[in-house]
C-alpha cells in the first residue's frame, strides 16, 4: 500500500461488487444444476417418482 507524502487521508468505502457478482453467478450455476438433475432423474426414474 502506498502513502501520500502530504499527509492527507483519503477515505475509501470498501466495495463488495466482485463478491456479489460471484455469489450471483454461483447461485445461477447451482440452480441450473438442480434443474438439470431433476430433468435427468425424471428421465431415468420415470415421471412423478421424485415427489410422491
Short mmCIF file of N, CA and C in Angstrom, two decimals:
data_model
loop_
_atom_site.label_atom_id
_atom_site.label_comp_id
_atom_site.label_asym_id
_atom_site.label_seq_id
_atom_site.Cartn_x
_atom_site.Cartn_y
_atom_site.Cartn_z
N UNK A 1 0.84 -1.17 0.00
CA UNK A 1 0.00 0.00 0.00
C UNK A 1 0.89 1.23 0.00
N UNK A 2 0.61 2.15 -0.85
CA UNK A 2 1.42 3.36 -0.92
C UNK A 2 0.77 4.47 -0.11
N UNK A 3 1.58 5.39 0.34
CA UNK A 3 1.09 6.52 1.12
C UNK A 3 1.48 7.83 0.43
N UNK A 4 0.62 8.82 0.59
CA UNK A 4 0.88 10.13 0.02
C UNK A 4 1.75 10.91 1.01
N UNK A 5 2.76 11.61 0.51
CA UNK A 5 3.67 12.34 1.36
C UNK A 5 3.08 13.56 2.02
N UNK A 6 1.94 14.05 1.53
CA UNK A 6 1.36 15.28 2.08
C UNK A 6 0.64 15.05 3.40
N UNK A 7 0.32 13.84 3.74
CA UNK A 7 -0.36 13.55 4.99
C UNK A 7 -1.87 13.58 4.90
N UNK A 8 -2.42 13.87 3.73
CA UNK A 8 -3.88 13.88 3.57
C UNK A 8 -4.41 12.46 3.64
N UNK A 9 -5.51 12.30 4.36
CA UNK A 9 -6.14 10.99 4.49
C UNK A 9 -7.25 10.89 3.45
N UNK A 10 -7.20 9.85 2.66
CA UNK A 10 -8.24 9.60 1.67
C UNK A 10 -9.07 8.43 2.17
N UNK A 11 -10.33 8.69 2.45
CA UNK A 11 -11.22 7.66 2.97
C UNK A 11 -11.95 7.03 1.79
N UNK A 12 -11.83 5.72 1.69
CA UNK A 12 -12.49 4.98 0.62
C UNK A 12 -13.35 3.91 1.27
N UNK A 13 -14.64 3.92 0.95
CA UNK A 13 -15.52 2.89 1.48
C UNK A 13 -15.26 1.57 0.75
N UNK A 14 -15.18 0.48 1.48
CA UNK A 14 -14.96 -0.81 0.80
C UNK A 14 -16.18 -1.20 -0.03
N UNK A 15 -15.91 -1.82 -1.15
CA UNK A 15 -16.98 -2.28 -2.04
C UNK A 15 -16.88 -3.78 -2.22
N UNK A 16 -18.01 -4.44 -2.30
CA UNK A 16 -18.02 -5.89 -2.46
C UNK A 16 -18.70 -6.30 -3.76
N UNK A 17 -18.55 -5.50 -4.79
CA UNK A 17 -19.21 -5.80 -6.06
C UNK A 17 -18.73 -7.11 -6.67
N UNK A 18 -17.45 -7.43 -6.52
CA UNK A 18 -16.92 -8.66 -7.08
C UNK A 18 -17.52 -9.87 -6.37
N UNK A 19 -17.61 -9.79 -5.05
CA UNK A 19 -18.17 -10.91 -4.29
C UNK A 19 -19.66 -11.08 -4.57
N UNK A 20 -20.36 -10.00 -4.77
CA UNK A 20 -21.78 -10.08 -5.11
C UNK A 20 -21.97 -10.74 -6.47
N UNK A 21 -21.13 -10.38 -7.41
CA UNK A 21 -21.21 -10.99 -8.74
C UNK A 21 -20.87 -12.47 -8.68
N UNK A 22 -19.86 -12.85 -7.90
CA UNK A 22 -19.51 -14.26 -7.76
C UNK A 22 -20.63 -15.05 -7.09
N UNK A 23 -21.26 -14.45 -6.08
CA UNK A 23 -22.37 -15.13 -5.41
C UNK A 23 -23.56 -15.30 -6.36
N UNK A 24 -23.83 -14.30 -7.16
CA UNK A 24 -24.94 -14.39 -8.12
C UNK A 24 -24.64 -15.45 -9.18
N UNK A 25 -23.41 -15.48 -9.67
CA UNK A 25 -23.03 -16.49 -10.66
C UNK A 25 -23.12 -17.89 -10.07
N UNK A 26 -22.68 -18.06 -8.84
CA UNK A 26 -22.75 -19.37 -8.19
C UNK A 26 -24.21 -19.79 -7.99
N UNK A 27 -25.07 -18.85 -7.64
CA UNK A 27 -26.48 -19.16 -7.46
C UNK A 27 -27.10 -19.64 -8.78
N UNK A 28 -26.76 -18.97 -9.87
CA UNK A 28 -27.29 -19.37 -11.18
C UNK A 28 -26.79 -20.76 -11.56
N UNK A 29 -25.51 -21.02 -11.33
CA UNK A 29 -24.94 -22.33 -11.68
C UNK A 29 -25.59 -23.44 -10.86
N UNK A 30 -25.77 -23.21 -9.57
CA UNK A 30 -26.40 -24.23 -8.72
C UNK A 30 -27.86 -24.45 -9.11
N UNK A 31 -28.57 -23.38 -9.39
CA UNK A 31 -29.98 -23.51 -9.79
C UNK A 31 -30.11 -24.28 -11.10
N UNK A 32 -29.28 -23.95 -12.08
CA UNK A 32 -29.32 -24.68 -13.36
C UNK A 32 -28.94 -26.14 -13.14
N UNK A 33 -27.96 -26.40 -12.28
CA UNK A 33 -27.57 -27.78 -11.99
C UNK A 33 -28.69 -28.58 -11.35
N UNK A 34 -29.41 -27.96 -10.42
CA UNK A 34 -30.54 -28.65 -9.79
C UNK A 34 -31.66 -28.94 -10.78
N UNK A 35 -31.91 -28.00 -11.68
CA UNK A 35 -32.95 -28.22 -12.69
C UNK A 35 -32.54 -29.35 -13.63
N UNK A 36 -31.28 -29.35 -14.06
CA UNK A 36 -30.82 -30.44 -14.93
C UNK A 36 -30.83 -31.78 -14.21
N UNK A 37 -30.48 -31.78 -12.92
CA UNK A 37 -30.54 -33.01 -12.13
C UNK A 37 -31.96 -33.54 -12.05
N UNK A 38 -32.92 -32.65 -11.83
CA UNK A 38 -34.32 -33.05 -11.75
C UNK A 38 -34.80 -33.63 -13.09
N UNK A 39 -34.44 -32.98 -14.19
CA UNK A 39 -34.86 -33.45 -15.52
C UNK A 39 -34.26 -34.83 -15.80
N UNK A 40 -32.97 -35.00 -15.49
CA UNK A 40 -32.32 -36.28 -15.74
C UNK A 40 -32.92 -37.38 -14.85
N UNK A 41 -33.21 -37.05 -13.60
CA UNK A 41 -33.81 -38.03 -12.70
C UNK A 41 -35.21 -38.44 -13.18
N UNK A 42 -35.96 -37.48 -13.71
CA UNK A 42 -37.27 -37.81 -14.25
C UNK A 42 -37.14 -38.75 -15.45
N UNK A 43 -36.11 -38.55 -16.27
CA UNK A 43 -35.91 -39.43 -17.43
C UNK A 43 -35.52 -40.83 -16.98
N UNK A 44 -34.68 -40.93 -15.96
CA UNK A 44 -34.18 -42.25 -15.53
C UNK A 44 -35.23 -42.98 -14.70
N UNK A 45 -35.83 -42.32 -13.73
CA UNK A 45 -36.74 -42.98 -12.79
C UNK A 45 -38.18 -43.04 -13.27
N UNK A 46 -38.53 -42.18 -14.17
CA UNK A 46 -39.92 -42.13 -14.62
C UNK A 46 -40.61 -40.90 -14.07
N UNK A 47 -41.69 -40.56 -14.67
CA UNK A 47 -42.39 -39.34 -14.31
C UNK A 47 -43.06 -39.44 -12.95
N UNK A 48 -42.88 -38.44 -12.12
CA UNK A 48 -43.54 -38.37 -10.83
C UNK A 48 -42.93 -39.18 -9.72
N UNK A 49 -41.78 -39.76 -9.89
CA UNK A 49 -41.18 -40.61 -8.86
C UNK A 49 -40.55 -39.77 -7.76
N UNK A 50 -40.00 -38.61 -8.10
CA UNK A 50 -39.26 -37.82 -7.11
C UNK A 50 -40.15 -37.21 -6.05
N UNK A 51 -41.31 -36.74 -6.42
CA UNK A 51 -42.21 -36.07 -5.46
C UNK A 51 -43.51 -36.83 -5.34
N UNK A 52 -43.47 -37.89 -4.58
CA UNK A 52 -44.70 -38.68 -4.37
C UNK A 52 -45.34 -38.33 -3.06
#
